[in-house]
XYZ file of C-alpha atoms in Angstrom:
562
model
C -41.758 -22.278 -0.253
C -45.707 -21.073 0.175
C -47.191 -18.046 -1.503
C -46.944 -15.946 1.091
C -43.014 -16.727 1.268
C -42.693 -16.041 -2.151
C -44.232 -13.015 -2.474
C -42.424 -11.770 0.571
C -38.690 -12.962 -1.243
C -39.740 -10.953 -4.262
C -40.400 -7.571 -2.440
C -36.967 -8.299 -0.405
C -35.416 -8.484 -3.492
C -36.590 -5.270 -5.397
C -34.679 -1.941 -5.103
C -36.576 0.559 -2.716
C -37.717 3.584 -3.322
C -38.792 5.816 -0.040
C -40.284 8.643 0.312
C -40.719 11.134 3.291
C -43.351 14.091 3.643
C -44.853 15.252 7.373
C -48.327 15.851 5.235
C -50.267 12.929 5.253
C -52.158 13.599 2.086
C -49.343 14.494 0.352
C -47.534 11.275 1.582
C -50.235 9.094 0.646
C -50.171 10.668 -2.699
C -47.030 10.364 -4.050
C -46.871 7.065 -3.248
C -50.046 5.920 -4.504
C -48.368 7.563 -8.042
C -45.020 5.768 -7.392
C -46.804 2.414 -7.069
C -48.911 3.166 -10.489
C -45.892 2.994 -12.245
C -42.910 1.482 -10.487
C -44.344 -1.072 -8.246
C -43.162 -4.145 -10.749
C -39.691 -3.464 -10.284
C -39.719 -1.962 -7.079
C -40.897 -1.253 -3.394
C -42.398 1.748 -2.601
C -41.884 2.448 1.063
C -42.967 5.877 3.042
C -42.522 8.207 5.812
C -44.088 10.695 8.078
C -40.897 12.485 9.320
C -36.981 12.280 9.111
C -36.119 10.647 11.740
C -38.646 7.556 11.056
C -37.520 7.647 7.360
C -34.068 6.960 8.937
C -34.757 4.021 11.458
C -36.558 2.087 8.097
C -33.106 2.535 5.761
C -31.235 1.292 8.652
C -33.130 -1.672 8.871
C -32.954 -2.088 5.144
C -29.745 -1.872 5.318
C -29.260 -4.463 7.659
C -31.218 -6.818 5.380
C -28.755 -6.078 2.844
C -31.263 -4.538 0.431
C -30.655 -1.952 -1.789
C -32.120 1.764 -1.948
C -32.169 3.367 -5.558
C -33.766 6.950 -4.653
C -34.838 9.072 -1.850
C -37.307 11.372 -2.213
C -37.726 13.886 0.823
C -39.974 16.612 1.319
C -37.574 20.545 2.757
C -40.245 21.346 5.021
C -40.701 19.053 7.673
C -40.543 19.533 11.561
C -37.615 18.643 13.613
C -35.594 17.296 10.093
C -35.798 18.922 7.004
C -35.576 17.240 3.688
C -31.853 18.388 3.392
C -30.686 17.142 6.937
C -32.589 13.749 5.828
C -30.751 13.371 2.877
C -27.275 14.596 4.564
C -27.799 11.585 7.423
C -29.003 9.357 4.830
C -25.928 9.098 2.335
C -24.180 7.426 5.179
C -26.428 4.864 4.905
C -27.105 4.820 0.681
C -24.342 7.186 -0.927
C -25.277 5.554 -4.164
C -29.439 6.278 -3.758
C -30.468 8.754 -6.035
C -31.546 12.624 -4.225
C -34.767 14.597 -5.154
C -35.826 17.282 -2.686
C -39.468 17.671 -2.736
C -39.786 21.335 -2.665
C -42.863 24.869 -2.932
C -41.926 27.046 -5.233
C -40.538 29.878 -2.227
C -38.357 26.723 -1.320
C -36.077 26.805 -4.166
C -33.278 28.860 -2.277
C -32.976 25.804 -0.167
C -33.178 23.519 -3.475
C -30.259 25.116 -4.986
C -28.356 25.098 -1.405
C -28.656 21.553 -0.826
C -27.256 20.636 -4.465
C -24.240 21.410 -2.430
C -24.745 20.354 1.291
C -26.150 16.652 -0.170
C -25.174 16.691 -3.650
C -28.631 16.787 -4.191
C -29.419 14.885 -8.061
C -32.779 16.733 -8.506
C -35.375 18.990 -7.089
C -39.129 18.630 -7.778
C -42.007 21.369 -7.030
C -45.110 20.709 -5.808
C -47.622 19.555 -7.065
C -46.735 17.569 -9.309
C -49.888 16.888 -11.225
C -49.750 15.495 -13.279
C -47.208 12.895 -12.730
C -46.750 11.672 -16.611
C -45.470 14.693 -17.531
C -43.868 16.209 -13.697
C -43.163 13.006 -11.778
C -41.872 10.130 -14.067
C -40.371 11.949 -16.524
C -37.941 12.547 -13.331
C -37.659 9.557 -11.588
C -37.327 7.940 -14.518
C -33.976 9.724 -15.480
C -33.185 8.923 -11.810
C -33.499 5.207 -11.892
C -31.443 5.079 -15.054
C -28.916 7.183 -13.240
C -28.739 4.590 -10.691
C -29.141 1.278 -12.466
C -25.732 3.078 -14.670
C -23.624 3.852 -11.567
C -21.214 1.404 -10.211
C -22.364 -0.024 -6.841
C -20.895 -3.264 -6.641
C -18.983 -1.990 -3.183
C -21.819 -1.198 -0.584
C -19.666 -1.482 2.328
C -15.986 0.114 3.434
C -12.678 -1.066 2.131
C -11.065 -1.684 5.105
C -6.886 -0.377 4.787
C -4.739 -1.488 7.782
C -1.483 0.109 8.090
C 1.316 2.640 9.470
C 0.061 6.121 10.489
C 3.339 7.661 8.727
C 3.560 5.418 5.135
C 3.359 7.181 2.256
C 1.898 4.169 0.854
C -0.989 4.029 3.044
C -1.678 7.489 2.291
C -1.635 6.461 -1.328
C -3.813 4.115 -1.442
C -6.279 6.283 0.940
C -6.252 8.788 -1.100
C -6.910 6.725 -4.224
C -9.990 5.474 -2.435
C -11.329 8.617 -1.457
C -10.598 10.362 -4.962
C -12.680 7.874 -6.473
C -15.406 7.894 -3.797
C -15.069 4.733 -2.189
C -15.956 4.887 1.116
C -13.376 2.895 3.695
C -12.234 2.391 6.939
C -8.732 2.954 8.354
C -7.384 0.911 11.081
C -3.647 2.256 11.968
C -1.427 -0.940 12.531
C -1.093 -0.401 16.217
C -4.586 -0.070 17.338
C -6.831 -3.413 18.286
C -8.834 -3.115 15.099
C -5.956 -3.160 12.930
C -4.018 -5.736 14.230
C -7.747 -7.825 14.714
C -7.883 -7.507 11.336
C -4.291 -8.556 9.760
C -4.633 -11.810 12.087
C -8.197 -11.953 10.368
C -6.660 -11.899 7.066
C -3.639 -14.231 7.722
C -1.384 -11.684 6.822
C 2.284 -10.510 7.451
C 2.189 -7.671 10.061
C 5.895 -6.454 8.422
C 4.487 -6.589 5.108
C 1.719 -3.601 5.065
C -0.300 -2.235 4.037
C -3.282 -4.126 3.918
C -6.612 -3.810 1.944
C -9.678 -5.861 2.719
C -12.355 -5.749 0.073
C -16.107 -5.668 1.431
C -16.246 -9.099 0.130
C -13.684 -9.933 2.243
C -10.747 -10.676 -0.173
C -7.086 -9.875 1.556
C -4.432 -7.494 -0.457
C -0.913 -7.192 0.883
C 0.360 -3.802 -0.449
C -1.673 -3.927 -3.776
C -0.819 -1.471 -6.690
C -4.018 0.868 -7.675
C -4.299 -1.346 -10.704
C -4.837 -4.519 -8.588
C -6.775 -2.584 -6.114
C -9.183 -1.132 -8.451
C -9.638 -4.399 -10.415
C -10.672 -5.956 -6.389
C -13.658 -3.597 -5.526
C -14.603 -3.695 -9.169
C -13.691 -0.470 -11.122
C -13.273 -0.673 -14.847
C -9.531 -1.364 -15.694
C -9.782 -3.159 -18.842
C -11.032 -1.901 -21.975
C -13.848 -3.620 -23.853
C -12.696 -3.074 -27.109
C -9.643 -3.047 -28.942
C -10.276 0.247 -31.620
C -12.347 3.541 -30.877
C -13.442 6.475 -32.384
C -12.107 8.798 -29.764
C -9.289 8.132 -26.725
C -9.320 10.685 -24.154
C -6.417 10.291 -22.310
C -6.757 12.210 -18.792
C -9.766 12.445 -16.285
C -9.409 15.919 -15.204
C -12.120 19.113 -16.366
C -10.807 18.818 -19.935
C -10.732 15.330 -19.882
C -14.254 15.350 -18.595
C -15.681 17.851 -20.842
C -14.471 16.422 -23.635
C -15.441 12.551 -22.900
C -19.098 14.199 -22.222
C -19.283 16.008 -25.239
C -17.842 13.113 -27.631
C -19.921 10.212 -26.211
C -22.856 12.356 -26.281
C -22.028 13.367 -29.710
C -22.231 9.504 -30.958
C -18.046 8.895 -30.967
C -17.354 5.939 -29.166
C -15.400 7.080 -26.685
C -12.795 6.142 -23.591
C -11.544 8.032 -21.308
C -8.103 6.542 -19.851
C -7.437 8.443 -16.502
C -4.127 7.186 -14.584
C -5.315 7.766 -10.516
C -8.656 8.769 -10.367
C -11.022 11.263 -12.567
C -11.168 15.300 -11.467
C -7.241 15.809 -11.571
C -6.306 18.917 -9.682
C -9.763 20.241 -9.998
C -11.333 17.146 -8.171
C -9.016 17.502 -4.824
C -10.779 21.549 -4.586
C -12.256 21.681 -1.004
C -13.862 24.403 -2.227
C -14.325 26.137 -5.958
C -16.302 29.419 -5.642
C -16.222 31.219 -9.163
C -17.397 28.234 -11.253
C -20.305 29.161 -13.401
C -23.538 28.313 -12.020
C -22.892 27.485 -8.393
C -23.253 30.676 -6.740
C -22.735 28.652 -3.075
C -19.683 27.412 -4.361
C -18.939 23.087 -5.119
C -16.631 21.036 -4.091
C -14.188 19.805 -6.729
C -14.638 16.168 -5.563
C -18.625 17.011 -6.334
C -18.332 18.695 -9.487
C -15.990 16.273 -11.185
C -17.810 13.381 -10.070
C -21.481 14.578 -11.522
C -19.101 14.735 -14.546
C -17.605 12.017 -14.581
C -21.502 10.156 -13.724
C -22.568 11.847 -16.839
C -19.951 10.742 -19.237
C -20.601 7.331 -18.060
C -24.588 8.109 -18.752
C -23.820 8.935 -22.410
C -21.448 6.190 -22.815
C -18.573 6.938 -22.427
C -15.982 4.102 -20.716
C -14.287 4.970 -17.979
C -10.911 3.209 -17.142
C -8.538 3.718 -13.898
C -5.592 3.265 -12.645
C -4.229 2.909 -16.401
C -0.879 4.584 -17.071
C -0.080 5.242 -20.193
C 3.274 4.753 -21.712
C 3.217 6.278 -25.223
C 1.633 6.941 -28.368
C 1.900 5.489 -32.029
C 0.473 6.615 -34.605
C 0.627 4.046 -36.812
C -1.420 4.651 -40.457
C -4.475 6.742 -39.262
C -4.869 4.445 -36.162
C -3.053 6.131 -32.716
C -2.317 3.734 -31.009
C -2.051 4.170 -27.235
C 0.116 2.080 -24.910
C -0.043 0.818 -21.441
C 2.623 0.374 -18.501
C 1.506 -3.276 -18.271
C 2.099 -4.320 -22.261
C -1.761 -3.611 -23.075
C -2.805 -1.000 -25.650
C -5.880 -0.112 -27.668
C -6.362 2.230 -30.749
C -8.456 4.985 -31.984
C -9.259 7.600 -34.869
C -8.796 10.524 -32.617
C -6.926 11.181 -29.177
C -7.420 14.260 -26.781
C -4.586 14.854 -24.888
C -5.731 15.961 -21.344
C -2.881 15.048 -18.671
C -3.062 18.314 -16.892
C -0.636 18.948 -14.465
C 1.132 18.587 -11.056
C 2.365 20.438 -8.660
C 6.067 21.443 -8.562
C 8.527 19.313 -5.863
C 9.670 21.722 -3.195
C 13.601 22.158 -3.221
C 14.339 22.337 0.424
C 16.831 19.705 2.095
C 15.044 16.485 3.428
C 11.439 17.172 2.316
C 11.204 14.527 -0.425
C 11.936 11.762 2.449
C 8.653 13.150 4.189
C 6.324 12.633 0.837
C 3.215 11.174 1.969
C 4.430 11.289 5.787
C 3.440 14.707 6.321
C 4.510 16.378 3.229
C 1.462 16.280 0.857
C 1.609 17.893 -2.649
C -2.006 19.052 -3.829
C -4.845 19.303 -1.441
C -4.756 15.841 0.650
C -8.262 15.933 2.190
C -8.260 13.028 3.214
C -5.598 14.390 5.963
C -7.167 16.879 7.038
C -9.477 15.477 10.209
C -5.857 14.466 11.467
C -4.514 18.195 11.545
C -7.078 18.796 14.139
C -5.659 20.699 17.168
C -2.520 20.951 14.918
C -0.339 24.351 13.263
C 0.128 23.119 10.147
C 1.391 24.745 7.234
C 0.590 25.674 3.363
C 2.765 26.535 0.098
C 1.746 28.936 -2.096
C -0.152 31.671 -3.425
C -2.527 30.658 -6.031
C -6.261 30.251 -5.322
C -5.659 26.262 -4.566
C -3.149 27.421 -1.896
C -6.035 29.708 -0.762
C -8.819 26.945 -0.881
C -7.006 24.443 0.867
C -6.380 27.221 3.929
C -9.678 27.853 4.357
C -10.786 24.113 4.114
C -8.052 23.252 6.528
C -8.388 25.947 8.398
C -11.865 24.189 9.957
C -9.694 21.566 11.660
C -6.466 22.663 12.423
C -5.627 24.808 15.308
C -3.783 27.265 13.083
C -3.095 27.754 9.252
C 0.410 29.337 8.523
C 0.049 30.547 4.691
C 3.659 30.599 3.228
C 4.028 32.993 -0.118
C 7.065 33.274 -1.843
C 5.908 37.171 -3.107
C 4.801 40.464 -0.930
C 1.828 39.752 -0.760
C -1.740 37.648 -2.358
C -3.011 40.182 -4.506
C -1.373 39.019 -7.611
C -1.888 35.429 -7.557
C -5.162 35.133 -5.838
C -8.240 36.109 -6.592
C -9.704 38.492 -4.371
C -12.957 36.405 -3.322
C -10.475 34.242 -1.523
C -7.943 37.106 -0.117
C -11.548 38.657 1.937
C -12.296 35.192 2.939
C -8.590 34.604 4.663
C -8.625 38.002 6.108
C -11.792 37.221 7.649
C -10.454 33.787 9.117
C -8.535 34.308 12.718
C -7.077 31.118 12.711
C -4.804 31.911 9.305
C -1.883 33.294 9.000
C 0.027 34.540 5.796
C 3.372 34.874 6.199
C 4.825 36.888 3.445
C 8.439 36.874 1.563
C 9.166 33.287 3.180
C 9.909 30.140 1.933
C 10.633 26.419 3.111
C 14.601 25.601 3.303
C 14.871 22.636 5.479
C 13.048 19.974 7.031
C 13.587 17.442 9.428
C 11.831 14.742 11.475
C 12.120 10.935 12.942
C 9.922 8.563 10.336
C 8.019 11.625 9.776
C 7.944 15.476 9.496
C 8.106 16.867 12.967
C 10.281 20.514 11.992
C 10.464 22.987 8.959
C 13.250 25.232 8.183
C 11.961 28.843 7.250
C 13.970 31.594 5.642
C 12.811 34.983 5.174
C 13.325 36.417 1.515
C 14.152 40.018 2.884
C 17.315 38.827 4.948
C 15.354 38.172 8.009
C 17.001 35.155 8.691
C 16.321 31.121 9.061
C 14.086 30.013 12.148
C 12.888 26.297 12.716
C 9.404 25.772 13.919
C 7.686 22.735 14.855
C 5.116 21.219 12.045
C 3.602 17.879 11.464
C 1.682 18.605 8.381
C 3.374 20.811 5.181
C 0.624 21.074 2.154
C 2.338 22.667 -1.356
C 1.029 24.541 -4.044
C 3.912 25.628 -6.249
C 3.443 26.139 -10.053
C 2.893 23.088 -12.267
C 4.606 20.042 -14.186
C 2.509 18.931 -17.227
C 2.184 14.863 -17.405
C 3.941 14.536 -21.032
C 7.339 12.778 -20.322
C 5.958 9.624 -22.044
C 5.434 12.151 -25.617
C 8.991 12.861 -26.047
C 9.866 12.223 -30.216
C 6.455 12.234 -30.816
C 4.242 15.312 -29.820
C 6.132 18.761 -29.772
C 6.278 20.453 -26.297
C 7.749 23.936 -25.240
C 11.072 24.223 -22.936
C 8.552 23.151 -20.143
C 7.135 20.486 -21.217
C 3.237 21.977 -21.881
C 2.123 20.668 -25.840
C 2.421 23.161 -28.464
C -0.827 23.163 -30.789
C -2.082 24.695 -33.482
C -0.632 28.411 -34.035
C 1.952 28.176 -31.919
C 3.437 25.247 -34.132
C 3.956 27.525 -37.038
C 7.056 29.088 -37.545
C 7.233 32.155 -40.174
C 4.406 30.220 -41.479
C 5.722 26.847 -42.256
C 4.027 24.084 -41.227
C 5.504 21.508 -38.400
C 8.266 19.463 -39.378
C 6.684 16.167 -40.392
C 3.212 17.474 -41.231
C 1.468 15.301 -44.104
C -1.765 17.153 -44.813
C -2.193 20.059 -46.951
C -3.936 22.092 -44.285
C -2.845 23.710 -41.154
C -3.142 22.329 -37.573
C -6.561 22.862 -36.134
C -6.622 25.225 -33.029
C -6.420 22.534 -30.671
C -4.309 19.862 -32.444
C -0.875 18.914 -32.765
C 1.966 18.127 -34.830
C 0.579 14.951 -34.973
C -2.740 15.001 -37.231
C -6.038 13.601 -35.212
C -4.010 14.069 -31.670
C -5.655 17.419 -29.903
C -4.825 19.290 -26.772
C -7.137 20.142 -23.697
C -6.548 22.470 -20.781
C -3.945 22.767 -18.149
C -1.252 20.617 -20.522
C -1.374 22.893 -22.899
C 1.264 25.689 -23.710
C -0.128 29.299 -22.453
C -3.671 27.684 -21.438
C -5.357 29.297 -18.963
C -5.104 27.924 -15.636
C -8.870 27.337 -14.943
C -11.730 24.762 -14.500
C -14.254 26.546 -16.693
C -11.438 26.852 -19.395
C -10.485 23.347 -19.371
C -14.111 22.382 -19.767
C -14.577 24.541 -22.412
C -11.326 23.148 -24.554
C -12.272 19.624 -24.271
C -15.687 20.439 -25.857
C -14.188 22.589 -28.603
C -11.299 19.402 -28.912
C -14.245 17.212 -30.036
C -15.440 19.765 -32.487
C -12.459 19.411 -33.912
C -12.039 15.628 -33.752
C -15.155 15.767 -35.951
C -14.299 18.306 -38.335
C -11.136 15.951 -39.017
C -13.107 12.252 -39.391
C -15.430 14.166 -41.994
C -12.603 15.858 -43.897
């Protein structure tokens, strides 16, 4: 190979970075400090508008190189630096986001951290760049060199419009933020594809990695080990186990592993919990433009990874030992591992509606919990939601922008008890919702799939059956601690009694070894705490599930240094 081939492999192989500003001078500039500093290890590449910035990733991408940030100026004519970025995390999901912005600009900042999930936003000028520009991009490159990215095309799922497993397995994808591709077994593509793969067309689903490796019906385990997500852990003893990927879980895997524990976070589906399938969470601290969940508990979940924490999925966890001053946590599959300390941080589920035939439609147009990955296919649609709680209420307005009609289905008189009042004006204000009052869900029917719904109204109105393909429920909550029983003390419902509440007249729990009371947070069993939604009397929230995991690892350390 000559020179020039060489040196033309070796700028094909570094990681872009691209930059886009209509100003000339301004475009020149920043790239001329980019290449000062990061030229070694990568290509600098720029643009004079959107749309040009766009035609150059898609012929990187078609090279098969990578992109590790974008960085796009908001004013720019006919595409602004947040309808760049939008179009461009089809392309690059994984490239790092910094919005170039002037200081009157920073309205639009703060907006896109929503619209694009935007990682940064930088005003100009920057001058100078060792203290304003690097400091920056390097945190962003680290970012990105952390992340996972070893998918950078679509899992490709192939299977029955109506299986519950399908929809399993979709929604495990999209709950971790993998992007793929559905192909329902009927259509060309799908069946293309199973003759592609040599596989049974009576024995779907099927999953075909990017790298093109076939799965017949996998379990999320075997899936997740396929595209690469961390199912094993590295190491047999740690300082701190978090078991749980939800807020609490979160919160408290950030604050350990930033803290210096060595820390892993086990989390049994994917991380966010309840809080990560919000279409929309309005009253969170610090997002006045309301998040997503999915957004908010993945930035979490990236930043427990950045301090060091180890992530593992699709883990279930069987019980826990405590075995001298070890816990010892065990797997479904015969693994365990060990630690010092373990948060407890299962959250909770939604409760099973009671009506006749509905657990038959689970997954096949009955969905417990949010299910966005349904929603384009309610489109033209009257669908229908459980519930009165403010998830009930997000999910009707998220759903709301694709199906012809929302029916709203509360058990009580009315919302103003159970909902906050943000979201009551917000469904008052939406035509295409309906809340139905006093009524609940008695019956259900359907061939393969839910095609009716039995309704009765509570105030002796009678039963009437109406036609429905789609049935979403919100109905009060199940904690995850089955697999505790004769070890961890629960209440008659199953949520984890801690501290105070495990006193009685004063007395210690039964079993209790140290010659100190239970910490706030921690349990019968001494080094074993309790964070948000699974435990007793919490408060049903994302900020206060946050804010328990960090005060669980307080305590964790007050007990290792006792």
């Amino acid at each position: 190979m000559g020179t020039t081939d060489t040196a033309a492999a070796e700028r094909a192989a570094k990681p872009v970075i691209l930059t886009v500003d209509d100003d000339p001078g301004v475009s020149r500039a920043i790239a001329r400090d980019l290449r000062r500093r990061y030229s070694d290890a990568y290509r600098i590449l720029r643009a004079e508008a959107g749309p040009q910035a766009l035609e150059s990733l898609r012929e990187i991408r078609l090279r098969g190189q990578e992109v590790a940030l974008l960085l796009a100026d908001q004013r720019m004519p006919l595409m602004n630096g947040t309808e760049f970025l939008e179009e461009a995390m089809d392309l690059y999901p994984h490239a790092r986001r910094v919005l170039l912005t002037a200081y009157a600009d920073t309205d639009a900042a703060i907006q896109a951290i929503n619209v694009v999930d935007l990682d940064h936003y930088l005003l100009k000028p920057w001058d100078p760049p060792e203290e304003k520009l690097y400091p920056v991009v390097d945190a962003e490159l680290d970012s990105w060199h952390r992340q996972e990215r070893s998918w950078r095309d679509s899992v490709r799922v192939v299977g029955d419009r109506w299986s519950s497993r399908c929809y399993e397995l979709r929604d495990f994808l999209a709950r971790n933020h993998l992007s793929y591709e559905w192909h329902p077994a009927g259509e060309p593509s799908g069946r293309q594809l199973v003759k592609a793969a040599g596989a049974d067309p009576a024995q779907l689903p099927l999953v075909v990695t990017p790298d093109g490796t076939a799965l017949t019906d996998p379990t999320d385990q075997e899936l997740a080990a396929a595209i690469g997500i961390a199912t094993d852990p590295a190491a047999e003893f740690y300082d701190l186990a978090v078991i749980g990927g939800g807020p609490a879980g979160l919160g408290a895997s950030v604050y350990g592993a930033s803290e210096g524990l060595r820390t892993v976070l086990v989390e049994r589906q994917a991380t966010g919990g309840q809080a990560g399938q919000s279409s929309r969470i309005e009253n969170y601290l610090g997002f006045p433009d309301g998040v997503s969940g999915g957004q908010l508990t993945e930035r979490a979940r990236r930043q427990a990874v950045r301090f060091g924490t180890e992530v593992l999925i699709a883990r279930q966890v069987t019980r826990l030992e405590p075995r001298g001053s070890a816990r010892v946590v065990h797997f479904a599959d015969g693994g365990r591992i060990s630690a010092h300390t373990v948060i407890l941080a299962t959250g909770v589920s939604y409760r099973r509606l009671g009506a006749a035939g509905l657990d038959e439609f689970v997954g096949r147009g009955v969905y417990y919990g949010a299910a966005l990955t349904e929603a384009p296919a309610c489109a033209d649609q009257e669908i229908y939601v459980v519930g009165g709680a403010n998830s009930a209420g997000q999910a009707a307005m998220h759903l709301s922008g694709f199906a012809k009609r929302v029916h709203l289905l509360v058990r009580g008189a009315g919302l103003q008890q159970s909902m906050s009042h943000y979201l009551i004006e917000q469904i008052a204000a939406t035509p295409n919702i309906e809340v139905h009052p006093c009524t609940e869900v008695v019956g259900s029917s359907g061939d393969g799939h839910l095609e009716r719904l039995v309704l009765r109204d509570r105030n002796g109105g009678g039963e009437r059956t109406v036609s429905a393909a789609f049935l979403f429920v919100f109905i009060g909550a199940e904690p995850h601690t089955g697999w505790l029983d004769d070890v961890v003390e629960r209440d008659d419902r199953g949520f984890i009694l801690a501290g105070p509440d495990l006193l009685t007249d004063g007395r210690r729990p039964r079993g209790w070894t140290l010659g100190r009371d239970p910490y706030h947070l921690e349990t019968n069993v001494p080094g074993v705490f309790v964070a948000g939604d699974a435990r007793a009397d919490s408060i049903k929230r994302v900020a206060s599930a946050v804010g328990e995991g960090a005060m669980a690892v307080a305590l964790v350390h007050r007990y290792l240094t006792a």
